[in-house]
Coordinates of C-alpha atoms in Angstrom, one line a residue:
M23 CA -20.9 25.3 -78.9
V24 CA -20.9 27.4 -75.7
A25 CA -24.7 27.3 -75.5
A26 CA -24.6 23.5 -75.8
F27 CA -22.0 23.3 -73.1
L28 CA -24.0 25.4 -70.7
A29 CA -27.1 23.4 -71.4
S30 CA -25.3 20.2 -70.9
T31 CA -24.2 21.1 -67.3
P32 CA -26.2 21.9 -64.2
L33 CA -24.9 25.4 -64.1
L34 CA -27.9 27.1 -65.7
S35 CA -30.6 25.1 -63.8
E36 CA -28.7 25.3 -60.5
S37 CA -28.1 29.0 -60.8
W38 CA -31.7 29.8 -61.8
S39 CA -33.1 27.6 -59.0
L40 CA -31.1 29.5 -56.4
C41 CA -32.2 32.9 -58.0
R42 CA -35.8 31.8 -57.6
S43 CA -35.5 30.8 -54.0
T44 CA -33.6 34.0 -53.1
T45 CA -36.4 36.0 -54.6
A46 CA -38.9 34.1 -52.4
T47 CA -37.0 35.4 -49.4
A48 CA -36.6 39.0 -50.7
A49 CA -38.5 40.5 -47.9
S50 CA -36.0 39.2 -45.3
A51 CA -32.9 41.0 -44.2
E52 CA -30.7 39.0 -46.4
T53 CA -30.2 40.2 -50.0
F54 CA -28.3 37.1 -51.1
A55 CA -28.2 33.4 -50.5
V56 CA -25.4 30.8 -50.5
S57 CA -25.7 27.2 -51.5
S58 CA -23.2 24.4 -52.1
A59 CA -23.0 21.5 -54.5
G60 CA -19.9 19.5 -53.9
D61 CA -16.9 21.7 -54.3
V62 CA -19.0 24.4 -56.0
S63 CA -20.5 27.3 -54.1
Y64 CA -23.4 29.2 -55.5
V65 CA -24.1 32.8 -54.4
A66 CA -27.4 34.3 -55.6
F67 CA -28.7 37.8 -55.4
S68 CA -32.4 38.8 -55.2
G69 CA -33.8 40.5 -58.2
V70 CA -36.4 42.5 -56.2
Q71 CA -34.2 43.9 -53.4
A72 CA -34.3 47.5 -54.6
F73 CA -35.9 48.2 -58.0
G74 CA -35.7 51.9 -57.2
V75 CA -32.1 52.0 -58.4
L76 CA -33.4 51.9 -62.0
D77 CA -35.2 55.2 -61.4
P78 CA -33.8 58.0 -63.6
G79 CA -32.3 59.8 -60.6
C80 CA -29.9 56.8 -60.0
G81 CA -29.2 56.0 -63.6
N82 CA -26.0 58.0 -64.2
L83 CA -22.6 56.4 -64.6
V84 CA -19.9 57.0 -62.0
A85 CA -16.2 56.1 -61.9
V86 CA -15.4 52.9 -60.0
D87 CA -13.4 53.6 -56.9
G88 CA -10.0 51.9 -56.5
G89 CA -10.6 50.9 -52.9
V90 CA -12.9 48.0 -53.3
F91 CA -11.8 47.2 -56.9
S92 CA -8.1 47.6 -56.4
V93 CA -7.2 46.1 -59.8
L94 CA -9.1 48.9 -61.5
R95 CA -7.0 51.5 -59.7
H96 CA -3.8 49.9 -60.9
H97 CA -5.3 49.7 -64.4
V98 CA -5.9 53.5 -64.4
E99 CA -2.5 54.3 -63.0
A100 CA -0.8 52.0 -65.5
D101 CA -2.6 53.3 -68.6
E102 CA -2.0 57.1 -68.6
E103 CA -3.5 57.4 -72.1
A104 CA -6.8 55.7 -71.2
E105 CA -9.4 57.8 -73.0
E106 CA -12.3 57.0 -70.7
P107 CA -12.4 55.8 -67.1
V108 CA -14.2 52.6 -66.1
M109 CA -17.7 53.7 -65.0
V110 CA -20.7 51.8 -63.7
H111 CA -24.3 52.5 -62.8
A112 CA -24.4 54.7 -59.7
G113 CA -27.4 53.0 -58.1
M114 CA -26.0 49.5 -58.6
L115 CA -22.7 50.5 -57.2
S116 CA -24.4 52.0 -54.2
L117 CA -26.3 48.7 -53.6
F118 CA -23.1 46.7 -53.8
H119 CA -21.3 49.0 -51.3
S120 CA -24.3 48.8 -48.9
M121 CA -24.1 45.0 -49.1
L122 CA -20.4 45.0 -48.3
K123 CA -21.0 47.4 -45.4
Y124 CA -24.2 46.1 -43.8
T125 CA -24.2 42.4 -44.4
N126 CA -21.8 39.4 -43.7
F127 CA -21.2 39.0 -47.5
E128 CA -17.4 39.6 -47.3
S129 CA -16.9 37.2 -44.4
Q130 CA -18.9 34.5 -46.2
M131 CA -16.8 35.0 -49.4
F132 CA -13.6 34.4 -47.4
E133 CA -15.0 31.2 -46.0
I134 CA -15.9 30.1 -49.6
I135 CA -12.4 30.8 -50.8
K136 CA -11.1 28.5 -48.1
Q137 CA -13.6 25.7 -48.6
S138 CA -14.5 25.6 -52.3
K139 CA -12.8 25.0 -55.6
S140 CA -15.3 27.1 -57.6
V141 CA -17.8 29.8 -56.9
V142 CA -20.7 30.8 -59.1
F143 CA -22.3 34.2 -58.7
T144 CA -25.8 34.5 -60.1
G145 CA -28.8 36.8 -60.0
H146 CA -32.0 37.7 -61.9
S147 CA -32.7 41.3 -63.0
I148 CA -31.0 43.8 -60.7
G149 CA -29.6 40.9 -58.8
G150 CA -27.6 40.1 -61.9
T151 CA -25.8 43.4 -61.8
I152 CA -24.9 42.8 -58.1
A153 CA -23.6 39.4 -59.1
S154 CA -21.4 41.0 -61.8
L155 CA -20.0 43.5 -59.4
S156 CA -19.4 40.8 -56.8
T157 CA -17.5 38.7 -59.5
L158 CA -15.4 41.8 -60.4
W159 CA -14.7 42.4 -56.7
L160 CA -13.7 38.8 -56.1
L161 CA -11.5 38.5 -59.2
S162 CA -9.7 41.7 -58.1
Y163 CA -9.1 40.2 -54.7
L164 CA -8.0 36.8 -56.0
Q165 CA -5.5 38.4 -58.3
S166 CA -3.8 40.1 -55.4
I167 CA -3.4 36.8 -53.5
S168 CA -2.8 34.5 -56.6
S169 CA -5.6 32.2 -55.6
P170 CA -6.6 29.2 -58.0
L171 CA -10.3 29.5 -57.1
N172 CA -12.5 29.3 -60.3
V173 CA -15.1 32.1 -60.5
L174 CA -18.1 32.3 -62.8
C175 CA -21.0 34.8 -63.1
I176 CA -24.3 33.8 -64.6
T177 CA -27.0 36.5 -64.8
F178 CA -30.6 36.3 -66.0
G179 CA -32.3 39.4 -67.6
S180 CA -29.7 41.7 -66.0
P181 CA -29.7 45.4 -67.0
L182 CA -26.5 46.9 -68.5
L183 CA -24.0 47.9 -65.8
S184 CA -21.1 49.9 -67.2
N185 CA -19.5 51.8 -70.1
E186 CA -17.3 50.4 -72.8
S187 CA -14.1 50.9 -70.7
L188 CA -15.1 48.1 -68.4
S189 CA -15.6 45.7 -71.4
K190 CA -12.1 46.6 -72.6
F191 CA -10.6 46.2 -69.2
I192 CA -12.2 42.7 -68.7
L193 CA -10.9 41.7 -72.1
Q194 CA -7.4 42.9 -71.3
E195 CA -7.4 41.0 -68.0
R196 CA -8.7 37.9 -69.9
W197 CA -11.7 37.8 -67.6
G198 CA -14.3 37.6 -70.4
G199 CA -14.9 33.9 -69.8
H200 CA -16.0 34.6 -66.2
F201 CA -19.2 36.5 -67.2
W202 CA -22.3 35.0 -68.9
H203 CA -25.4 37.0 -69.3
V204 CA -28.6 35.0 -70.2
V205 CA -31.1 37.2 -72.1
A206 CA -34.6 36.2 -73.1
K207 CA -35.5 36.9 -76.7
H208 CA -37.7 40.0 -76.1
D209 CA -36.8 41.0 -72.5
I210 CA -36.7 44.8 -72.4
V211 CA -34.6 45.0 -69.2
P212 CA -31.2 44.2 -70.7
R213 CA -32.0 46.8 -73.4
L214 CA -33.5 49.4 -71.1
L215 CA -30.3 51.3 -70.4
L216 CA -29.5 51.8 -74.1
A217 CA -32.2 54.5 -73.7
P218 CA -32.0 57.6 -71.5
L219 CA -34.3 56.9 -68.5
S220 CA -35.5 60.5 -67.9
P221 CA -38.3 60.4 -70.6
L222 CA -39.6 57.0 -69.4
T223 CA -42.5 58.1 -67.2
Q224 CA -44.0 54.6 -67.4
L225 CA -40.9 53.0 -65.8
H226 CA -41.9 53.3 -62.1
A227 CA -45.2 51.5 -62.6
L228 CA -43.5 48.8 -64.7
L229 CA -40.8 48.2 -62.0
Q230 CA -43.5 47.8 -59.4
Y231 CA -45.3 45.3 -61.6
W232 CA -42.2 43.2 -62.1
H233 CA -41.4 43.4 -58.4
L234 CA -44.8 42.2 -57.3
S235 CA -45.0 39.5 -60.1
M236 CA -41.6 38.0 -59.1
T237 CA -42.5 38.0 -55.4
S238 CA -46.1 36.6 -56.0
A239 CA -44.8 33.8 -58.2
Q240 CA -42.7 32.5 -55.4
L241 CA -45.2 32.7 -52.5
P242 CA -47.0 29.4 -51.4
V243 CA -50.8 29.5 -51.6
T244 CA -51.4 28.0 -48.2
G245 CA -51.4 29.3 -44.6
Q246 CA -50.8 32.9 -43.6
D247 CA -49.2 33.8 -47.0
F248 CA -52.6 33.5 -48.8
C249 CA -53.5 37.0 -47.8
S250 CA -50.1 38.4 -49.1
L251 CA -50.7 36.6 -52.4
A252 CA -54.2 38.1 -52.7
Q253 CA -52.9 41.6 -51.8
N254 CA -50.1 41.3 -54.4
A255 CA -52.6 40.2 -57.0
A256 CA -54.8 43.2 -56.3
L257 CA -51.8 45.6 -56.5
R258 CA -50.7 44.1 -59.8
Q259 CA -54.2 44.6 -61.2
D260 CA -54.0 48.3 -60.1
I261 CA -50.7 48.7 -61.8
V262 CA -52.0 47.1 -65.0
V263 CA -54.7 49.8 -65.0
Q264 CA -52.1 52.5 -64.5
L265 CA -50.1 51.2 -67.4
P266 CA -52.4 50.8 -70.4
D267 CA -51.4 49.4 -73.7
E268 CA -50.7 52.8 -75.2
E269 CA -48.2 53.6 -72.5
K270 CA -46.5 50.2 -72.8
N271 CA -46.3 50.7 -76.6
R272 CA -44.7 54.1 -76.1
L273 CA -42.1 52.6 -73.8
F274 CA -41.4 49.7 -76.2
L275 CA -41.0 51.9 -79.3
F276 CA -38.7 54.4 -77.4
V277 CA -36.4 51.6 -76.2
L278 CA -36.5 50.0 -79.7
A279 CA -35.5 53.2 -81.4
C280 CA -32.6 53.8 -79.0
A281 CA -31.4 50.2 -79.4
E282 CA -31.5 50.7 -83.2
A283 CA -29.4 53.9 -82.9
S284 CA -26.8 52.1 -80.8
A285 CA -26.8 49.1 -83.2
K286 CA -26.2 51.4 -86.2
A287 CA -23.4 53.3 -84.3
G288 CA -21.6 50.0 -83.9
R289 CA -20.0 51.1 -80.6
S290 CA -20.8 53.1 -77.4
G291 CA -21.0 56.8 -77.6
G292 CA -18.4 57.4 -75.0
S293 CA -17.9 57.1 -71.2
S294 CA -21.5 58.3 -70.5
F295 CA -23.1 55.5 -72.4
F296 CA -23.9 51.9 -71.2
W297 CA -22.3 49.0 -73.1
P298 CA -22.3 45.2 -72.7
F299 CA -19.3 43.2 -71.4
G300 CA -18.6 39.5 -71.2
N301 CA -20.6 36.8 -73.0
Y302 CA -24.3 37.0 -73.9
V303 CA -26.5 33.9 -74.3
F304 CA -29.7 34.9 -76.2
C305 CA -32.5 32.3 -75.4
T306 CA -35.5 31.6 -77.6
N307 CA -38.0 28.7 -78.1
E308 CA -35.5 27.2 -80.5
G309 CA -32.4 27.2 -78.5
A310 CA -29.7 29.8 -77.7
V311 CA -27.1 32.0 -79.5
C312 CA -23.8 33.0 -77.8
M313 CA -21.6 36.0 -78.6
D314 CA -18.9 38.1 -76.9
D315 CA -18.5 41.1 -79.3
G316 CA -20.1 44.2 -77.8
A317 CA -21.3 45.7 -81.1
A318 CA -22.7 42.4 -82.3
I319 CA -24.5 41.9 -78.9
V320 CA -26.2 45.3 -79.2
N321 CA -27.1 44.6 -82.8
L322 CA -28.7 41.3 -81.9
M323 CA -30.5 42.9 -79.0
Y324 CA -32.1 45.3 -81.4
L325 CA -32.9 42.7 -84.1
M326 CA -34.5 40.3 -81.7
L327 CA -36.6 43.1 -80.1
V328 CA -37.9 44.0 -83.5
T329 CA -39.6 40.6 -83.7
G330 CA -41.5 41.2 -80.4
N331 CA -44.0 43.7 -79.1
A332 CA -44.7 45.7 -75.9
S333 CA -46.4 42.8 -74.0
S334 CA -43.8 40.2 -74.9
S335 CA -40.9 42.6 -73.9
I336 CA -42.4 43.0 -70.5
E337 CA -43.5 39.4 -69.9
D338 CA -40.3 37.9 -71.1
H339 CA -38.5 39.3 -68.0
L340 CA -40.5 36.9 -65.9
K341 CA -40.0 33.8 -68.1
Y342 CA -36.4 32.7 -67.4
E343 CA -37.4 29.5 -65.8
Y344 CA -39.2 28.6 -69.0
Y345 CA -36.2 29.5 -71.1
V346 CA -33.7 27.7 -69.0
E347 CA -35.8 24.5 -69.3
K348 CA -36.2 25.1 -73.0
V349 CA -32.5 25.5 -73.6
S350 CA -31.8 22.3 -71.7
M351 CA -34.5 20.4 -73.8
Q352 CA -33.1 21.8 -77.0
F353 CA -29.7 20.4 -76.2
L354 CA -31.3 16.9 -76.1
K355 CA -33.2 17.6 -79.4
Q356 CA -31.3 17.1 -82.6
T357 CA -31.4 20.2 -84.8
G358 CA -31.3 19.6 -88.6
F359 CA -31.4 21.5 -91.9
V360 CA -33.9 21.4 -94.6
E361 CA -33.4 18.3 -96.8
G362 CA -31.2 19.1 -99.8
E363 CA -29.7 22.3 -98.2
F364 CA -25.9 22.5 -98.7
F365 CA -23.4 25.0 -97.3
E366 CA -20.1 26.3 -98.7
S367 CA -18.4 25.8 -95.3
S368 CA -19.0 24.8 -91.7
Y369 CA -18.8 28.5 -91.0
E370 CA -22.0 29.1 -93.1
A371 CA -23.6 26.1 -91.5
G372 CA -22.9 27.5 -88.0
V373 CA -24.3 30.9 -88.9
T374 CA -27.5 29.2 -90.2
L375 CA -27.8 27.2 -87.0
A376 CA -27.4 30.3 -84.9
L377 CA -30.1 32.1 -87.0
Q378 CA -32.5 29.2 -86.5
S379 CA -31.9 29.3 -82.7
S380 CA -32.5 33.1 -82.6
E381 CA -36.0 32.5 -84.2
I382 CA -35.3 35.4 -86.6
A383 CA -35.0 33.3 -89.8
S384 CA -38.8 33.5 -90.5
H385 CA -38.9 37.3 -90.2
E386 CA -38.0 38.6 -93.7
L387 CA -37.3 42.2 -92.6
V388 CA -34.6 41.3 -90.1
S389 CA -33.4 37.9 -91.1
G390 CA -30.8 39.4 -93.6
P391 CA -29.4 41.9 -91.1
A392 CA -29.4 39.2 -88.4
R393 CA -27.4 36.8 -90.6
D394 CA -24.9 39.6 -91.3
C395 CA -24.7 40.3 -87.6
L396 CA -23.9 36.7 -86.8
R397 CA -21.3 36.5 -89.6
T398 CA -19.7 39.7 -88.3
A399 CA -19.6 38.3 -84.7
V400 CA -17.9 35.2 -85.9
R401 CA -15.4 37.2 -88.0
M402 CA -14.7 39.6 -85.1
G403 CA -14.2 36.7 -82.8
R404 CA -11.6 35.0 -85.1
A405 CA -10.0 38.1 -86.6
P406 CA -7.9 39.3 -83.7
N407 CA -6.3 35.9 -83.2
L408 CA -5.7 35.5 -86.9
K409 CA -4.1 38.9 -87.1
S410 CA -2.0 38.2 -84.1
A411 CA -0.8 35.0 -85.8
N412 CA 0.0 36.9 -89.0
L413 CA 2.0 39.5 -86.9
A414 CA 4.0 36.7 -85.4
I415 CA 4.9 35.6 -88.9
A416 CA 5.8 39.2 -89.9
L417 CA 7.9 39.5 -86.7
S418 CA 9.9 36.4 -87.7
K419 CA 10.5 38.0 -91.2
I420 CA 11.9 41.2 -89.8
T421 CA 14.2 39.3 -87.3
P422 CA 17.1 39.4 -89.8
L423 CA 16.9 43.2 -89.9
R424 CA 17.3 43.2 -86.1
A425 CA 20.1 40.6 -86.3
Q426 CA 22.0 42.8 -88.7
I427 CA 21.8 45.8 -86.3
E428 CA 23.0 43.5 -83.5
W429 CA 26.0 42.5 -85.6
Y430 CA 26.6 46.2 -86.3
K431 CA 26.7 46.9 -82.6
A432 CA 29.1 44.1 -81.9
S433 CA 31.4 45.3 -84.6
C434 CA 31.3 48.9 -83.3
D435 CA 32.1 47.7 -79.8
K436 CA 35.2 45.9 -81.1
S437 CA 36.4 48.7 -83.3
D438 CA 39.8 50.2 -82.7
D439 CA 38.4 53.7 -82.6
Q440 CA 36.8 52.9 -79.2
M441 CA 33.7 55.1 -79.9
G442 CA 31.1 52.4 -79.3
Y443 CA 27.7 51.7 -80.9
Y444 CA 26.0 55.1 -80.4
D445 CA 28.7 57.4 -81.4
T446 CA 29.7 55.3 -84.5
F447 CA 26.2 55.6 -85.8
K448 CA 26.0 59.3 -84.9
L449 CA 29.2 60.1 -86.8
R450 CA 28.5 57.6 -89.6
G451 CA 29.7 58.2 -93.2
A452 CA 28.3 57.1 -96.5
S453 CA 29.3 53.4 -96.3
K454 CA 27.0 50.6 -97.4
R455 CA 27.1 49.2 -93.9
D456 CA 25.9 52.4 -92.3
A457 CA 23.2 52.9 -95.0
K458 CA 21.9 49.3 -94.5
V459 CA 21.7 49.7 -90.7
N460 CA 19.8 53.0 -91.2
M461 CA 17.4 51.4 -93.6
N462 CA 16.8 48.5 -91.2
R463 CA 16.1 51.1 -88.4
I464 CA 13.4 52.7 -90.6
K465 CA 11.8 49.4 -91.6
L466 CA 11.6 48.2 -88.0
A467 CA 9.9 51.4 -87.0
Q468 CA 7.3 51.0 -89.7
F469 CA 6.5 47.5 -88.5
W470 CA 6.0 48.5 -84.8
D471 CA 4.1 51.6 -85.8
S472 CA 1.8 49.5 -87.9
L473 CA 1.3 47.1 -85.0
I474 CA 0.3 49.9 -82.6
R475 CA -2.2 51.3 -85.2
M476 CA -3.8 47.8 -85.4
L477 CA -4.0 47.6 -81.6
E478 CA -5.5 51.0 -81.2
T479 CA -8.2 50.3 -83.9
N480 CA -9.3 47.1 -82.1
Q481 CA -7.9 44.8 -84.8
L482 CA -6.0 42.8 -82.2
S483 CA -7.1 41.2 -79.0
H484 CA -7.5 43.6 -76.1
D485 CA -4.9 41.8 -74.0
F486 CA -2.3 41.7 -76.8
H487 CA 0.0 44.2 -75.1
K488 CA 0.1 41.9 -72.0
R489 CA 1.4 38.9 -73.9
S490 CA 5.0 38.2 -72.9
K491 CA 6.0 37.4 -76.4
W492 CA 5.2 41.0 -77.6
V493 CA 6.2 42.7 -74.4
N494 CA 9.7 41.2 -74.6
A495 CA 10.0 41.7 -78.3
S496 CA 9.0 45.4 -78.0
Q497 CA 11.4 45.9 -75.1
F498 CA 14.4 44.4 -77.0
Y499 CA 13.6 46.5 -80.1
K500 CA 13.4 49.6 -77.9
L501 CA 16.8 49.0 -76.2
L502 CA 18.5 48.1 -79.5
V503 CA 17.1 50.7 -81.8
E504 CA 16.2 53.8 -79.8
P505 CA 19.9 54.7 -79.3
L506 CA 20.2 54.8 -83.1
D507 CA 17.1 57.1 -83.2
I508 CA 18.8 59.4 -80.6
A509 CA 22.0 59.3 -82.6
D510 CA 20.2 60.3 -85.7
Y511 CA 18.4 63.1 -83.9
Y512 CA 21.6 64.6 -82.6
R513 CA 23.6 63.8 -85.8
S514 CA 22.5 67.2 -87.2
R515 CA 23.5 69.7 -84.6
G516 CA 20.8 72.1 -85.6
M517 CA 17.8 69.7 -85.1
H518 CA 17.7 69.7 -81.3
R519 CA 18.5 73.4 -81.2
E520 CA 15.5 74.1 -83.3
K521 CA 13.1 71.6 -81.9
G522 CA 14.5 71.0 -78.4
H523 CA 16.1 68.0 -76.8
Y524 CA 15.1 64.5 -77.8
L525 CA 13.4 63.5 -74.5
N526 CA 10.7 66.2 -74.7
H527 CA 10.6 67.0 -78.4
G528 CA 12.0 64.1 -80.5
R529 CA 11.0 60.8 -78.9
E530 CA 8.6 58.7 -80.9
R531 CA 5.3 57.7 -79.3
R532 CA 5.9 54.0 -79.8
Y533 CA 8.7 54.1 -77.3
E534 CA 6.5 55.6 -74.6
I535 CA 3.9 52.9 -75.3
F536 CA 6.5 50.2 -75.0
D537 CA 7.7 51.8 -71.7
R538 CA 4.1 51.2 -70.3
W539 CA 4.0 47.6 -71.6
W540 CA 7.3 46.9 -69.8
R541 CA 6.3 48.6 -66.6
N542 CA 3.0 46.7 -66.4
R543 CA 4.4 43.3 -67.1
K544 CA 4.4 40.5 -64.5
V545 CA 7.9 40.5 -63.0
G546 CA 9.6 37.2 -62.3
E547 CA 12.0 36.5 -59.5
E548 CA 14.9 36.1 -61.9
E549 CA 14.6 39.8 -62.9
N550 CA 15.4 40.9 -59.3
T551 CA 18.8 39.2 -59.2
K552 CA 22.0 41.3 -59.4
R553 CA 24.0 41.4 -62.6
S554 CA 27.4 39.8 -62.6
R555 CA 28.5 41.4 -65.9
Y556 CA 27.5 44.3 -68.0
A557 CA 24.2 44.2 -69.9
S558 CA 24.2 43.3 -73.6
L559 CA 22.1 46.5 -74.1
T560 CA 21.9 49.5 -71.9
Q561 CA 18.7 49.1 -69.9
D562 CA 17.8 52.8 -70.1
S563 CA 17.1 53.3 -73.8
C564 CA 17.2 57.1 -73.4
F565 CA 20.6 57.1 -71.7
W566 CA 22.3 58.7 -74.7
A567 CA 19.7 61.5 -74.8
R568 CA 20.5 62.3 -71.2
V569 CA 24.2 62.3 -72.0
E570 CA 23.6 64.8 -74.8
E571 CA 21.7 67.1 -72.5
A572 CA 24.5 66.8 -69.9
R573 CA 27.1 67.7 -72.4
E574 CA 25.2 70.9 -73.3
W575 CA 24.9 71.8 -69.6
I576 CA 28.7 71.8 -69.4
E577 CA 29.0 74.0 -72.4
N578 CA 26.4 76.4 -70.9
I579 CA 28.3 76.6 -67.6
R580 CA 31.4 77.9 -69.4
S581 CA 29.4 80.9 -70.8
E582 CA 26.7 81.5 -68.3
S583 CA 27.0 84.5 -65.9
D584 CA 23.6 84.4 -64.2
M585 CA 24.1 82.7 -60.8
R586 CA 20.6 81.4 -60.5
K587 CA 20.9 79.6 -63.9
L588 CA 24.4 78.4 -63.0
T589 CA 23.1 76.8 -59.8
M590 CA 20.4 75.1 -61.7
L591 CA 22.9 73.8 -64.3
W592 CA 25.1 72.3 -61.5
E593 CA 22.1 70.7 -59.9
N594 CA 21.2 69.0 -63.2
I595 CA 24.8 67.9 -63.7
H596 CA 25.1 66.4 -60.2
K597 CA 21.8 64.6 -60.6
F598 CA 22.8 63.0 -63.9
E599 CA 26.3 62.2 -62.5
R600 CA 24.8 60.3 -59.6
Y601 CA 22.3 58.5 -61.9
A602 CA 25.0 57.5 -64.4
R603 CA 27.4 56.2 -61.7
K604 CA 24.6 54.1 -60.2
I605 CA 23.6 52.3 -63.4
V606 CA 27.2 51.7 -64.3
E607 CA 27.9 50.3 -60.8
I608 CA 24.9 47.9 -61.0
K609 CA 26.0 47.0 -64.6
E610 CA 22.8 48.2 -66.2
V611 CA 24.8 49.6 -69.1
S612 CA 26.4 48.0 -72.1
R613 CA 30.2 48.0 -72.5
D614 CA 29.9 50.6 -75.3
V615 CA 28.9 53.2 -72.7
L616 CA 32.4 52.9 -71.1
A617 CA 34.3 52.9 -74.5
E618 CA 37.3 55.3 -74.3
N619 CA 35.9 57.7 -76.9
S620 CA 32.1 57.4 -76.2
S621 CA 30.1 60.5 -75.6
Y622 CA 29.7 59.4 -71.9
S623 CA 33.4 58.9 -71.4
L624 CA 34.1 62.2 -73.0
W625 CA 31.5 63.9 -70.8
V626 CA 33.1 62.4 -67.7
K627 CA 36.5 63.9 -68.8
E628 CA 34.9 67.3 -69.6
L629 CA 33.3 67.4 -66.2
S630 CA 36.6 66.5 -64.4
E631 CA 38.5 69.1 -66.4
L632 CA 35.8 71.8 -65.6
K633 CA 36.0 71.1 -61.9
S634 CA 39.8 71.2 -62.0
Q635 CA 39.8 74.6 -63.9
M636 CA 37.4 76.0 -61.4
H637 CA 39.8 75.2 -58.5
Q638 CA 42.9 76.3 -60.4
F639 CA 41.4 79.6 -61.8
P640 CA 38.6 80.7 -59.4
S641 CA 38.7 84.2 -60.8
R642 CA 37.2 82.9 -64.0
F643 CA 34.2 81.6 -62.1
P644 CA 33.2 84.4 -59.7
G645 CA 30.7 83.6 -57.0
F646 CA 31.3 79.8 -56.9
F647 CA 33.8 80.1 -54.0
E648 CA 31.8 82.7 -52.1
G649 CA 29.1 80.4 -50.9
E650 CA 26.7 81.2 -53.7
S651 CA 27.2 78.0 -55.6
A652 CA 29.6 75.1 -55.6
P653 CA 30.4 72.3 -58.1

């Protein structure tokens, strides 16, 4: 479907046309070219501007700085548990920074933002990686100014750029649809960085060959440029001599073996390994196949390369004009099945069509794995959304459990004992009502823990934790239920004395995760308005854990004789006292906090009595009225 859409629009042909003309002027000072078609601006980057960045010395991955890509800095700060930083190819990143520093690229982009409705970044070969970085840069900037500009990136034969963390980040930001990478069937360049570059002694000569081939293909054969064409042809012949078939075969087999290892692994090997991101469009003589799952992309990269050879893997990097025309022609040509062939579902029919387009169907050794790969890609594409839908149904089924706890809270707040929600549950007895609420608390925890496991094992979409439905649901659950968890933790007086206080030793990981989700949400203007009445739920879900610590501080003051420790205890008490007064004043607490016999109200009374005793009987508190410490 996506391949047909791209083929039916001028996007591919216009992008390639500008890539070709930019390569023709690669010797000039400009490394990019800008063209407009109506409200659409095209920005193309030369594929031969600096092939040296693919040399082994420049091939390491480095962390992306947060200065130019500000959104990545916020992403790292927001996700404290991120296993791997976002990293990109050091040489490519250096090229991009040089372009920002030494050309008028940035000023031209600001003009495009003012004048255009859409911008398409494009590039062939290394130019494709610069197009990807430019797209990432512009998307980061547009997010900061809330611009409606449409941004698209179309690359042709681009090398891999980054580790898997960038792929995850792009999915989380819902930017996957902005990146489209066109890959010729056997082109070795998009597969090249699946292999370590250091053993590739043939690479330098190969890069020179591509460089001269792309430049020569664009030069006119008349006038003064005839000599340049002849010189390039001679240099290309010299390079061919330097790179015999044996060397090309060695390179091909090495990259093929590394691609196979990556395909079998099913994911990247960590932050130091390259990995695809965005959407890939694999082009053949029979059409095109699109996919967006990283593991499936790497698998198909390998399976399609198996059907090629050393020569086709090198020459395919120079044949994108042919493939662009072929894809457009295939869109006009009706593709059919063998007469009498039937399928169990449209899903199987789609897989068969994709297999035909990949030209792998006729290769017995890889046609089976290729079909499995395509099936997996389709399942992986649908599975996260299906599981999200099933979770929404499951959430609706547990809503009655949450409603029963809400009813319990309301009844506690109205109770004559004036203890409130937290203390009633902490001092609960053996009633059926208390047992039911406790069971609901446990069942809700199981649901949310299961959801987190699914998210962390990539069973849900990568932006799941940014969807307002789930951010709000998790926040409400946390505010409603965590006070019960705290009450249960302190219900047995020995537990916190053995393990330590709740905040550092008893808090469940799910609540810390939900804290991050809530902090990273998009805040609406309505959330900044002042409250006119007390909150239905205390907005600090850990408030009661802080109260429990503060009550222990008062107990310790009565028995502590070490002045240094006493001073520290008073500092802690004063800090909590100021905090509690503030959130009560701005009505960020529920009414149960202020109930006459709640733990907080009792703490306030205890603190007042302690201060009174200290002034009435100073001899019992030596040192406090001699300038050493003061309550």
